[in-house]
CSV table of C-alpha atoms and ligand atoms in Angstrom, one decimal:
chain,number,residue,atom,x,y,z
A,1,MET,CA,-239.1,26.2,54.8
A,2,THR,CA,-240.4,28.5,57.5
A,3,ARG,CA,-243.9,29.2,58.3
A,4,THR,CA,-243.8,32.4,57.1
A,5,ASN,CA,-242.3,31.3,53.6
A,6,ALA,CA,-244.8,28.9,53.4
A,7,ALA,CA,-247.7,31.2,54.0
A,8,LYS,CA,-246.5,33.2,50.9
A,9,ILE,CA,-247.9,29.9,49.1
A,10,VAL,CA,-251.7,29.9,50.6
A,11,ASN,CA,-253.2,33.1,52.1
A,12,GLU,CA,-256.3,31.6,53.7
A,13,GLU,CA,-257.3,35.4,55.0
A,14,ALA,CA,-257.4,36.2,51.2
A,15,ILE,CA,-259.4,33.2,50.7
A,16,GLY,CA,-261.8,34.1,53.6
A,17,GLU,CA,-262.7,37.1,52.4
A,18,LEU,CA,-263.0,36.2,49.2
A,19,LEU,CA,-265.7,33.9,50.2
A,20,CYS,CA,-267.4,35.8,52.9
A,21,GLY,CA,-268.9,37.7,50.3
A,22,THR,CA,-270.6,34.9,48.7
A,23,THR,CA,-273.8,34.6,50.4
A,24,THR,CA,-275.5,35.3,47.5
A,25,ALA,CA,-275.6,33.6,44.5
A,26,PRO,CA,-273.3,35.6,41.4
A,27,GLU,CA,-275.8,38.0,39.2
A,28,THR,CA,-276.2,36.1,36.2
A,29,SER,CA,-274.3,38.7,33.8
A,30,LEU,CA,-270.7,38.1,35.8
A,31,VAL,CA,-270.9,34.5,35.4
A,32,LEU,CA,-271.2,35.0,31.8
A,33,ASP,CA,-268.2,37.3,31.7
A,34,VAL,CA,-266.4,35.1,33.4
A,35,LEU,CA,-266.8,32.3,30.9
A,36,ALA,CA,-266.7,34.6,28.2
A,37,LYS,CA,-262.8,35.3,29.8
A,38,ALA,CA,-262.3,31.5,29.8
A,39,LYS,CA,-262.8,31.2,26.6
A,40,GLU,CA,-259.8,32.9,25.5
A,41,LEU,CA,-257.8,30.3,27.4
A,42,LYS,CA,-255.5,32.7,29.4
A,43,GLY,CA,-256.6,31.3,32.5
A,44,LEU,CA,-259.2,32.9,35.4
A,45,ASP,CA,-258.0,34.6,38.5
A,46,ALA,CA,-259.3,33.8,42.2
A,47,ARG,CA,-262.5,36.4,41.8
A,48,ASP,CA,-263.7,34.2,38.7
A,49,VAL,CA,-262.9,30.9,40.2
A,50,THR,CA,-265.1,32.3,43.4
A,51,VAL,CA,-267.7,33.7,40.7
A,52,LEU,CA,-268.0,30.1,39.4
A,53,ALA,CA,-268.1,28.0,42.4
A,54,THR,CA,-270.5,30.1,44.1
A,55,LEU,CA,-273.1,29.9,41.0
A,56,GLN,CA,-276.3,28.0,42.1
A,57,ASP,CA,-278.6,28.4,38.7
A,58,PRO,CA,-278.8,25.2,36.8
A,59,GLU,CA,-278.7,26.8,33.4
A,60,LEU,CA,-275.6,28.6,34.5
A,61,LEU,CA,-274.0,25.3,35.6
A,62,ALA,CA,-274.9,23.7,32.5
A,63,GLU,CA,-273.2,26.7,30.5
A,64,LEU,CA,-270.3,26.2,32.4
A,65,PHE,CA,-270.1,22.3,31.9
A,66,ARG,CA,-270.4,22.9,28.0
A,67,MET,CA,-267.4,25.5,28.3
A,68,ALA,CA,-265.4,23.5,30.0
A,69,LYS,CA,-266.1,20.8,27.1
A,70,GLU,CA,-265.3,23.2,24.6
A,71,ILE,CA,-262.1,24.4,26.2
A,72,LYS,CA,-261.0,20.7,26.5
A,73,GLU,CA,-262.0,19.7,22.9
A,74,ASN,CA,-260.1,22.8,21.5
A,75,ILE,CA,-256.6,21.9,23.8
A,76,TYR,CA,-256.7,18.5,24.2
A,77,GLY,CA,-258.8,17.1,21.3
A,78,GLN,CA,-259.8,13.4,21.7
A,79,ARG,CA,-256.7,12.2,23.7
A,80,MET,CA,-257.1,10.6,27.1
A,81,VAL,CA,-253.4,9.8,28.6
A,82,ILE,CA,-254.0,6.3,29.9
A,83,PHE,CA,-251.5,5.1,32.9
A,84,SER,CA,-251.6,2.8,36.1
A,85,PRO,CA,-250.5,2.8,39.4
A,86,LEU,CA,-248.1,0.5,40.8
A,87,TYR,CA,-248.1,0.4,45.2
A,88,ILE,CA,-244.9,-1.1,46.1
A,89,SER,CA,-245.5,-1.2,50.0
A,90,ASN,CA,-248.0,-0.1,52.4
A,91,LEU,CA,-245.7,0.3,55.3
A,92,CYS,CA,-246.3,4.1,57.1
A,93,LYS,CA,-245.3,5.8,59.9
A,94,ASN,CA,-247.9,8.4,59.6
A,95,GLU,CA,-250.8,9.0,60.7
A,96,CYS,CA,-253.2,10.0,58.8
A,97,LEU,CA,-257.0,9.2,60.0
A,98,TYR,CA,-258.5,8.8,56.5
A,99,CYS,CA,-255.8,6.8,55.1
A,100,ALA,CA,-256.0,2.6,55.9
A,101,PHE,CA,-251.9,2.7,55.5
A,102,ARG,CA,-251.7,4.9,58.7
A,103,ALA,CA,-249.2,3.4,61.0
A,104,LYS,CA,-251.7,2.5,64.2
A,105,ASN,CA,-254.1,0.7,61.9
A,106,LYS,CA,-254.1,-2.9,62.6
A,107,ALA,CA,-256.7,-3.8,60.6
A,108,LEU,CA,-254.3,-3.7,57.7
A,109,LYS,CA,-251.8,-6.4,56.5
A,110,ARG,CA,-248.3,-4.9,55.7
A,111,ARG,CA,-246.7,-5.9,53.0
A,112,THR,CA,-243.5,-4.4,51.0
A,113,LEU,CA,-242.7,-6.0,47.7
A,114,SER,CA,-239.3,-7.0,46.9
A,115,GLN,CA,-237.4,-6.0,43.9
A,116,ASN,CA,-238.4,-9.1,42.2
A,117,GLU,CA,-242.3,-9.1,42.8
A,118,ILE,CA,-241.9,-5.7,41.6
A,119,ARG,CA,-240.7,-7.1,38.8
A,120,ASN,CA,-243.2,-9.4,38.7
A,121,GLU,CA,-246.3,-6.3,39.2
A,122,THR,CA,-244.4,-4.6,36.2
A,123,GLU,CA,-244.2,-7.2,33.8
A,124,ILE,CA,-248.3,-8.1,34.4
A,125,LEU,CA,-248.4,-4.3,33.6
A,126,ILE,CA,-246.8,-4.3,30.5
A,127,LYS,CA,-248.6,-7.6,29.3
A,128,GLN,CA,-252.0,-6.0,29.5
A,129,GLY,CA,-250.4,-3.1,27.5
A,130,HIS,CA,-249.6,0.0,29.6
A,131,LYS,CA,-246.5,2.1,29.3
A,132,ARG,CA,-247.2,5.0,31.9
A,133,VAL,CA,-247.0,3.5,35.5
A,134,LEU,CA,-247.0,5.8,38.7
A,135,LEU,CA,-245.3,4.2,41.6
A,136,VAL,CA,-247.0,4.7,45.1
A,137,ALA,CA,-245.9,3.8,48.5
A,138,GLY,CA,-246.3,4.6,52.2
A,139,GLU,CA,-243.5,6.9,54.3
A,140,SER,CA,-241.6,4.1,55.5
A,141,TYR,CA,-239.2,2.2,53.5
A,142,PRO,CA,-237.3,-1.1,54.4
A,143,GLN,CA,-233.7,-1.1,55.7
A,144,GLN,CA,-232.5,0.8,52.6
A,145,GLY,CA,-234.3,3.2,53.2
A,146,PHE,CA,-234.9,5.9,50.2
A,147,GLN,CA,-232.7,3.6,48.0
A,148,TYR,CA,-235.6,1.3,47.7
A,149,VAL,CA,-237.6,3.6,45.8
A,150,LEU,CA,-234.9,4.4,43.5
A,151,ASP,CA,-234.2,0.4,43.4
A,152,SER,CA,-237.7,0.1,42.4
A,153,ILE,CA,-238.1,2.9,39.6
A,154,ALA,CA,-234.7,1.1,38.1
A,155,THR,CA,-236.6,-2.2,38.5
A,156,LEU,CA,-239.6,-0.9,36.4
A,157,TYR,CA,-237.4,0.4,34.1
A,158,ASN,CA,-235.6,-2.2,33.2
A,159,ALA,CA,-238.7,-4.7,33.3
A,160,SER,CA,-239.7,-6.0,29.2
A,161,VAL,CA,-241.9,-8.2,28.1
A,162,GLY,CA,-242.3,-8.9,24.3
A,163,LYS,CA,-242.4,-5.4,22.4
A,164,GLY,CA,-243.5,-3.8,25.9
A,165,GLU,CA,-241.6,-1.6,28.4
A,166,ILE,CA,-242.7,1.2,30.4
A,167,ARG,CA,-241.6,3.9,29.3
A,168,ARG,CA,-242.5,6.9,31.8
A,169,VAL,CA,-242.6,6.4,35.7
A,170,ASN,CA,-244.2,9.4,37.8
A,171,VAL,CA,-243.8,9.0,41.5
A,172,ASN,CA,-246.2,9.8,44.4
A,173,VAL,CA,-244.3,9.2,47.6
A,174,ALA,CA,-243.6,11.8,50.7
A,175,PRO,CA,-242.3,14.8,50.4
A,176,LEU,CA,-238.4,14.5,50.1
A,177,THR,CA,-235.0,16.7,50.5
A,178,VAL,CA,-233.5,18.5,47.8
A,179,ASP,CA,-230.8,16.0,47.8
A,180,GLU,CA,-233.0,12.9,47.8
A,181,PHE,CA,-235.1,14.9,45.0
A,182,ARG,CA,-231.8,15.0,42.9
A,183,GLN,CA,-231.7,11.5,42.9
A,184,LEU,CA,-235.6,11.2,41.9
A,185,LYS,CA,-234.6,13.0,38.8
A,186,ALA,CA,-231.4,11.2,38.1
A,187,ALA,CA,-233.4,8.2,38.2
A,188,GLN,CA,-235.6,9.7,35.4
A,189,ILE,CA,-239.0,10.2,36.8
A,190,GLY,CA,-241.6,11.8,35.0
A,191,THR,CA,-243.8,13.9,37.2
A,192,TYR,CA,-243.6,13.9,40.6
A,193,GLN,CA,-246.5,14.4,42.3
A,194,LEU,CA,-247.8,14.9,45.8
A,195,PHE,CA,-251.2,16.3,47.5
A,196,GLN,CA,-251.6,18.5,50.4
A,197,GLU,CA,-254.6,16.7,51.2
A,198,THR,CA,-256.2,20.1,52.7
A,199,TYR,CA,-254.5,23.4,52.3
A,200,HIS,CA,-256.7,24.4,55.4
A,201,ARG,CA,-254.1,24.4,58.6
A,202,PRO,CA,-256.7,23.7,61.4
A,203,THR,CA,-258.3,20.9,59.2
A,204,TYR,CA,-254.6,19.6,58.2
A,205,LYS,CA,-253.6,19.5,61.8
A,206,LYS,CA,-256.8,17.8,62.7
A,207,VAL,CA,-256.5,14.8,60.4
A,208,HIS,CA,-252.7,14.2,60.2
A,209,THR,CA,-252.1,13.5,64.0
A,210,GLY,CA,-248.6,11.9,64.0
A,211,GLY,CA,-245.3,11.2,61.8
A,212,GLN,CA,-244.0,13.5,59.7
A,213,LYS,CA,-246.7,14.5,57.6
A,214,ALA,CA,-247.9,16.0,60.5
A,215,ASP,CA,-245.6,19.2,59.2
A,216,TYR,CA,-247.8,21.0,57.1
A,217,ASP,CA,-244.9,23.3,55.9
A,218,TRP,CA,-242.8,20.7,55.1
A,219,ARG,CA,-245.6,18.8,52.9
A,220,ILE,CA,-246.4,22.4,50.8
A,221,SER,CA,-242.8,23.4,50.6
A,222,ALA,CA,-242.2,19.7,48.5
A,223,MET,CA,-242.4,21.0,45.3
A,224,ASP,CA,-240.1,23.8,45.8
A,225,ARG,CA,-237.6,21.5,46.8
A,226,ALA,CA,-238.4,19.4,43.9
A,227,ILE,CA,-238.1,21.9,41.5
A,228,GLU,CA,-234.7,23.3,43.0
A,229,ALA,CA,-233.4,19.8,42.5
A,230,GLY,CA,-234.4,20.0,38.8
A,231,ILE,CA,-237.9,17.7,38.5
A,232,ASP,CA,-239.7,20.6,36.4
A,233,ASP,CA,-243.1,18.7,36.0
A,234,VAL,CA,-244.4,18.4,39.3
A,235,GLY,CA,-248.4,17.4,39.9
A,236,ILE,CA,-250.6,18.8,42.9
A,237,GLY,CA,-253.8,18.1,44.3
A,238,VAL,CA,-256.2,17.9,47.0
A,239,LEU,CA,-258.4,15.2,49.1
A,240,PHE,CA,-261.9,16.4,48.4
A,241,GLY,CA,-264.2,15.7,51.6
A,242,LEU,CA,-262.0,17.2,54.1
A,243,CYS,CA,-262.3,20.9,54.2
A,244,ASP,CA,-264.6,23.1,52.2
A,245,TRP,CA,-264.0,22.7,48.4
A,246,ARG,CA,-264.6,26.0,47.8
A,247,PHE,CA,-261.6,26.9,50.2
A,248,GLU,CA,-259.4,23.7,48.6
A,249,LEU,CA,-259.8,25.0,44.9
A,250,LEU,CA,-259.0,28.6,45.9
A,251,ALA,CA,-256.1,27.2,48.0
A,252,LEU,CA,-254.5,24.9,44.9
A,253,MET,CA,-255.0,28.0,42.6
A,254,GLN,CA,-253.4,30.0,44.7
A,255,HIS,CA,-250.2,26.9,45.2
A,256,ALA,CA,-250.4,26.7,40.9
A,257,ASN,CA,-250.1,30.8,40.6
A,258,TYR,CA,-247.2,30.3,43.0
A,259,LEU,CA,-245.4,27.7,41.2
A,260,GLU,CA,-245.8,29.5,37.6
A,261,SER,CA,-245.1,33.1,39.1
A,262,ARG,CA,-242.0,31.5,40.9
A,263,TYR,CA,-240.9,29.1,38.8
A,264,GLY,CA,-242.3,30.5,35.5
A,265,VAL,CA,-244.1,27.3,35.0
A,266,GLY,CA,-247.2,26.0,36.9
A,267,PRO,CA,-248.1,22.7,37.9
A,268,HIS,CA,-247.9,19.8,35.0
A,269,THR,CA,-251.1,17.7,36.5
A,270,ILE,CA,-253.7,18.5,39.4
A,271,SER,CA,-255.4,15.2,40.7
A,272,VAL,CA,-259.0,15.4,42.3
A,273,PRO,CA,-259.1,12.4,44.6
A,274,ARG,CA,-262.3,12.1,46.5
A,275,LEU,CA,-262.1,10.3,49.8
A,276,GLU,CA,-263.3,6.8,49.7
A,277,PRO,CA,-264.2,4.2,52.3
A,278,ALA,CA,-260.8,2.6,53.8
A,279,VAL,CA,-260.2,-0.3,55.9
A,280,GLY,CA,-259.5,0.9,59.4
A,281,SER,CA,-260.4,4.7,59.1
A,282,ASP,CA,-264.2,5.9,60.1
A,283,MET,CA,-263.1,9.6,58.7
A,284,ALA,CA,-262.9,7.8,54.8
A,285,SER,CA,-266.4,6.5,55.4
A,286,HIS,CA,-267.8,9.6,57.0
A,287,PRO,CA,-266.1,12.6,55.4
A,288,PRO,CA,-266.2,15.5,57.6
A,289,THR,CA,-267.5,17.8,54.3
A,290,PRO,CA,-268.5,15.2,51.9
A,291,VAL,CA,-268.5,16.6,48.0
A,292,ASN,CA,-271.6,15.7,46.2
A,293,ASP,CA,-271.5,14.3,42.5
A,294,THR,CA,-272.6,17.9,41.1
A,295,ASP,CA,-270.3,19.6,43.3
A,296,PHE,CA,-267.6,17.3,42.0
A,297,GLN,CA,-268.3,18.0,38.5
A,298,LYS,CA,-268.3,21.2,39.2
A,299,ILE,CA,-264.8,20.9,40.7
A,300,VAL,CA,-263.4,19.4,37.6
A,301,ALA,CA,-265.0,22.1,35.2
A,302,ILE,CA,-264.0,25.0,37.1
A,303,LEU,CA,-260.2,23.7,37.2
A,304,ARG,CA,-260.3,23.1,33.0
A,305,LEU,CA,-261.6,26.9,33.0
A,306,ALA,CA,-258.7,28.3,35.1
A,307,VAL,CA,-255.5,26.7,34.3
A,308,PRO,CA,-256.4,24.9,30.6
A,309,TYR,CA,-253.2,23.9,29.9
A,310,THR,CA,-252.4,21.7,33.2
A,311,GLY,CA,-253.6,17.9,33.0
A,312,ILE,CA,-256.7,16.9,35.1
A,313,ILE,CA,-255.7,13.3,36.3
A,314,MET,CA,-259.1,11.3,37.6
A,315,SER,CA,-258.3,7.8,39.2
A,316,THR,CA,-260.4,4.9,39.6
A,317,ARG,CA,-261.7,6.0,43.0
A,318,GLU,CA,-264.6,7.0,40.7
A,319,THR,CA,-267.0,4.8,39.4
A,320,PRO,CA,-267.5,4.6,35.3
A,321,LYS,CA,-270.2,6.7,35.8
A,322,MET,CA,-268.6,9.7,37.7
A,323,ARG,CA,-265.2,8.9,35.2
A,324,ARG,CA,-267.2,9.3,31.6
A,325,GLU,CA,-269.1,12.3,33.0
A,326,THR,CA,-265.9,14.3,34.0
A,327,PHE,CA,-264.3,13.4,30.5
A,328,ALA,CA,-266.3,16.1,28.9
A,329,LEU,CA,-265.5,18.5,31.8
A,330,GLY,CA,-261.7,18.5,31.6
A,331,VAL,CA,-260.1,15.5,32.5
A,332,SER,CA,-256.8,14.6,30.4
A,333,GLN,CA,-255.6,11.4,32.2
A,334,ILE,CA,-257.1,8.1,33.5
A,335,SER,CA,-255.8,5.5,35.4
A,336,ALA,CA,-256.9,2.1,34.4
A,337,GLY,CA,-257.1,-1.8,35.6
A,338,SER,CA,-255.9,-0.3,39.1
A,339,ARG,CA,-254.8,-1.9,42.3
A,340,THR,CA,-253.9,0.1,45.7
A,341,ASN,CA,-253.1,-3.1,47.5
A,342,PRO,CA,-249.0,-3.7,47.0
A,343,GLY,CA,-248.8,-6.6,44.8
A,344,GLY,CA,-252.2,-6.8,43.6
A,345,TYR,CA,-251.8,-7.0,40.2
A,346,ALA,CA,-250.2,-10.7,40.8
A,347,GLU,CA,-253.2,-11.3,43.4
A,348,GLY,CA,-255.5,-10.5,41.0
A,349,GLU,CA,-257.4,-8.6,43.2
A,350,ASP,CA,-257.7,-5.7,45.3
A,351,LEU,CA,-257.4,-7.5,49.0
A,352,GLU,CA,-259.1,-5.3,51.2
A,353,ASP,CA,-256.9,-5.6,54.2
A,354,GLN,CA,-254.3,-4.5,52.3
A,355,ALA,CA,-255.8,-2.0,49.8
A,356,GLN,CA,-255.5,2.1,50.7
A,357,PHE,CA,-258.8,2.6,50.1
A,358,SER,CA,-261.9,1.2,48.0
A,359,LEU,CA,-262.0,1.5,44.1
A,360,GLY,CA,-265.1,3.1,42.3
A,361,ASP,CA,-264.1,1.4,38.9
A,362,HIS,CA,-263.1,-2.3,38.6
A,363,ARG,CA,-262.9,-2.8,35.1
A,364,SER,CA,-259.7,-4.4,33.5
A,365,LEU,CA,-257.5,-2.1,31.2
A,366,ASP,CA,-259.0,-3.4,27.9
A,367,GLU,CA,-262.5,-2.9,29.3
A,368,VAL,CA,-261.8,0.7,30.2
A,369,ILE,CA,-260.3,1.4,26.8
A,370,LEU,CA,-262.8,-0.1,24.7
A,371,ASP,CA,-265.3,2.1,26.8
A,372,VAL,CA,-262.9,5.3,26.3
A,373,ALA,CA,-263.0,4.6,22.5
A,374,LYS,CA,-266.7,4.1,22.3
A,375,LEU,CA,-267.0,7.2,23.8
A,376,GLY,CA,-265.2,8.8,21.2
A,377,TYR,CA,-262.0,9.5,22.8
A,378,ILE,CA,-258.2,8.1,21.9
A,379,PRO,CA,-256.5,6.6,24.8
A,380,SER,CA,-253.0,7.5,24.6
A,381,PHE,CA,-249.7,6.0,26.2
A,382,CYS,CA,-247.8,8.4,24.8
A,383,THR,CA,-244.6,9.4,26.5
A,384,GLY,CA,-242.8,11.5,23.8
A,385,CYS,CA,-242.7,15.0,25.5
A,386,TYR,CA,-240.8,14.0,28.3
A,387,ARG,CA,-238.6,11.6,26.3
A,388,LEU,CA,-237.7,14.3,23.8
A,389,GLY,CA,-237.3,16.7,26.6
A,390,ARG,CA,-240.4,18.7,26.2
A,391,THR,CA,-241.0,19.2,29.9
A,392,GLY,CA,-241.5,22.0,32.6
A,393,GLN,CA,-241.6,25.6,30.6
A,394,ASP,CA,-240.8,24.0,27.4
A,395,PHE,CA,-243.5,21.8,27.1
A,396,MET,CA,-245.9,25.1,28.3
A,397,ASP,CA,-244.3,27.2,25.8
A,398,MET,CA,-245.5,25.0,22.9
A,399,ALA,CA,-249.0,23.8,24.3
A,400,LYS,CA,-249.8,27.5,24.9
A,401,PRO,CA,-249.7,28.6,21.0
A,402,GLY,CA,-251.3,25.1,20.3
A,403,LEU,CA,-248.2,23.6,18.9
A,404,ILE,CA,-248.1,20.6,20.9
A,405,LYS,CA,-251.2,18.7,19.1
A,406,GLN,CA,-249.0,18.2,16.1
A,407,HIS,CA,-247.4,15.9,18.4
A,408,CYS,CA,-249.5,14.6,20.8
A,409,ASP,CA,-252.3,13.8,17.9
A,410,PRO,CA,-249.9,11.1,16.2
A,411,ASN,CA,-248.1,9.8,19.1
A,412,ALA,CA,-251.8,9.3,20.9
A,413,LEU,CA,-252.9,7.4,17.5
A,414,SER,CA,-249.3,5.5,17.0
A,415,THR,CA,-249.4,4.2,20.9
A,416,PHE,CA,-253.0,3.4,20.6
A,417,LEU,CA,-252.4,1.2,17.4
A,418,GLU,CA,-249.3,-0.4,19.1
A,419,TYR,CA,-252.0,-1.1,22.2
A,420,LEU,CA,-254.7,-2.4,19.4
A,421,LEU,CA,-251.9,-4.8,17.8
A,422,ASP,CA,-250.4,-6.0,20.6
A,423,TYR,CA,-252.8,-6.2,23.3
A,424,GLY,CA,-256.1,-5.6,22.1
A,425,SER,CA,-259.4,-7.8,22.4
A,426,GLN,CA,-260.8,-8.1,19.3
A,427,GLN,CA,-264.2,-5.7,20.2
A,428,THR,CA,-261.5,-3.3,21.2
A,429,VAL,CA,-259.4,-3.7,18.1
A,430,VAL,CA,-262.7,-3.1,15.9
A,431,ALA,CA,-264.0,0.2,17.7
A,432,GLY,CA,-260.2,1.4,17.8
A,433,GLU,CA,-259.3,1.1,14.2
A,434,THR,CA,-262.8,2.9,13.4
A,435,LEU,CA,-261.9,5.5,15.8
A,436,ILE,CA,-258.0,6.1,14.0
A,437,ALA,CA,-259.6,6.3,11.1
A,438,ASN,CA,-261.9,9.0,11.7
A,439,ALA,CA,-259.4,10.5,13.4
A,440,ILE,CA,-257.0,10.8,10.8
A,441,GLU,CA,-260.2,12.1,8.3
A,442,ARG,CA,-260.1,15.1,10.8
A,443,MET,CA,-256.7,16.1,10.7
A,444,ASP,CA,-255.0,19.0,9.0
A,445,LYS,CA,-252.8,18.0,6.0
A,446,PRO,CA,-249.3,18.0,7.7
A,447,THR,CA,-250.4,16.5,10.9
A,448,ARG,CA,-252.6,13.8,8.7
A,449,GLN,CA,-249.2,12.9,6.9
A,450,ARG,CA,-246.8,12.2,10.0
A,451,SER,CA,-249.7,10.3,11.8
A,452,GLU,CA,-250.1,7.9,8.5
A,453,GLU,CA,-246.1,7.7,8.6
A,454,MET,CA,-246.3,6.9,12.0
A,455,LEU,CA,-249.2,3.8,12.1
A,456,ALA,CA,-247.2,2.8,8.9
A,457,LYS,CA,-244.1,2.3,10.6
A,458,VAL,CA,-246.0,0.6,13.6
A,459,ARG,CA,-248.3,-1.7,11.4
A,460,ASN,CA,-244.7,-2.6,10.0
A,461,GLY,CA,-243.6,-3.8,13.3
A,462,ARG,CA,-241.8,-1.1,14.5
A,463,ARG,CA,-242.7,0.1,18.2
A,464,ASP,CA,-242.7,3.3,20.8
A,465,VAL,CA,-242.5,5.2,17.4
A,466,PHE,CA,-243.0,9.5,18.3
A,467,CYS,CA,-242.4,12.5,17.3
B,1,SAM,N1,-248.0,8.2,51.4
B,1,SAM,C1,-247.9,9.4,50.8
B,1,SAM,C2,-248.4,10.5,50.6
B,1,SAM,O1,-249.0,10.7,51.9
B,1,SAM,O2,-247.9,11.4,50.1
B,1,SAM,C3,-248.1,9.2,49.3
B,1,SAM,C4,-249.0,8.6,48.5
B,1,SAM,S1,-250.6,8.1,49.7
B,1,SAM,C5,-250.4,6.4,49.3
B,1,SAM,C6,-251.5,8.5,47.9
B,1,SAM,C7,-252.7,9.5,48.4
B,1,SAM,O3,-253.8,8.7,48.6
B,1,SAM,C8,-252.7,10.2,49.5
B,1,SAM,O4,-251.6,11.7,49.1
B,1,SAM,C9,-253.9,10.9,49.3
B,1,SAM,O5,-254.6,11.8,49.0
B,1,SAM,C10,-254.5,9.5,48.9
B,1,SAM,N2,-255.8,8.8,50.0
B,1,SAM,C11,-255.4,8.1,51.1
B,1,SAM,N3,-256.3,8.2,51.8
B,1,SAM,C12,-257.5,8.1,50.8
B,1,SAM,C13,-258.9,7.8,50.8
B,1,SAM,N4,-259.3,6.9,52.3
B,1,SAM,N5,-259.6,7.7,50.1
B,1,SAM,C14,-259.4,8.7,48.4
B,1,SAM,N6,-257.8,8.9,48.4
B,1,SAM,C15,-256.9,8.6,49.9
B,2,SF4,FE1,-249.0,7.1,54.9
B,2,SF4,FE2,-249.3,8.3,52.4
B,2,SF4,FE3,-251.7,7.2,53.8
B,2,SF4,FE4,-251.1,9.0,55.2
B,2,SF4,S1,-251.8,9.4,52.7
B,2,SF4,S2,-251.2,7.4,56.0
B,2,SF4,S3,-248.3,8.8,54.3
B,2,SF4,S4,-249.4,6.4,53.1
């Protein structure tokens, strides 16, 4: 993609114009109008997002949070999708100044997992109860090149322990060619995830000083190539802390709108990583434009209103407290029990000199599940849509009129029950069974009937029951 084409995705000038008129806080009536518009679940435009991003008044902020909660509950109910990252290699030829994996970082011990080691890591995740994995790697593969990623996906899908297996592999690797994306699609990945890090060209240039990743246009056009190759679930994101968050939020919206208008469907997910300390990186410990906790919550809430049907992912970079607070504001997917050093699950710890960044949440999967359940959310390991081909536009066509709930709710309960029966601690089982019983009570009759049938099958020993 040439620079001219890439410029069609993000229009920095238009964002500048929107933001330069915001030296004073927006009128209360304007904010309330935007909140009322958001309630219709049709999303928000750039002007609306600017209004919310610049509001200051604590009462209006509380209103924004209240609306985000309402929309979240309306669309996602009590469900919270759970996944785990699996880092296969920390080798990288790029120079991203914020990342421990960058090529010139001598403080990092390099490690690339063999297929046997990847199988071992996968088996550990399966034994914990995981069903969804996000495969992550630096941008440098061993001799086999990109085939290494494809082999690793096959290893993940082929592993099984007892009644468990990984049912959906999402992938977060460097941008690929259309042909490579086709191979990724053939390997049956779920979502292809890639973060632009910063949409602001001058900042992008400053923080990416070497390697292929220094090419902004190659990165921003990755989703076009992925979609051309037939991958219809794509996930975008920003690494918050590199540049003014208001700019990033508006640019993220432009990217989402661009995908929607060009391909008929926007991003399946949006991730909101915030810069965390990383070994050998001064920038990671001293973010150029730090995002404070309130603004971070605001980002999540605004996204929930602006793109109500797009999943929002919260990783273990954040503390348990921040994660809990953002569940209510719109987060729909979380990682749990994560390690960011290759081989970290077998090592049993996040070895700092091999990890990509420091974690904020060190709890095990079962501890997170118990916490999530106690908060009233149903942990979901569902992979039903992807396996029934309800992806891309097909998914959105069902999600927007609210039809997807009839599938998501029973699938969340059946996969949660699987977790409880096969992997849950006694405490989690008690909390989980109560949660399931209460959720069933609240369902409409047809969904309740379907759920009860599916739960009965799981209790009778069937696994992987979905609709
Ligand atoms: N290497 C590929 C790339 O850069 O796209 C794929 C995965 S990279 C290992 C995953 C993500 O980690 C990056 O896109 C970046 O947003 C995030 N990351 C890097 N350094 C970080 C840090 N210090 N704190 C938080 N997130 C970080
Ligand atoms: Fe490499 Fe990705 Fe880290 Fe950049 S963010 S140094 S590309 S692993």
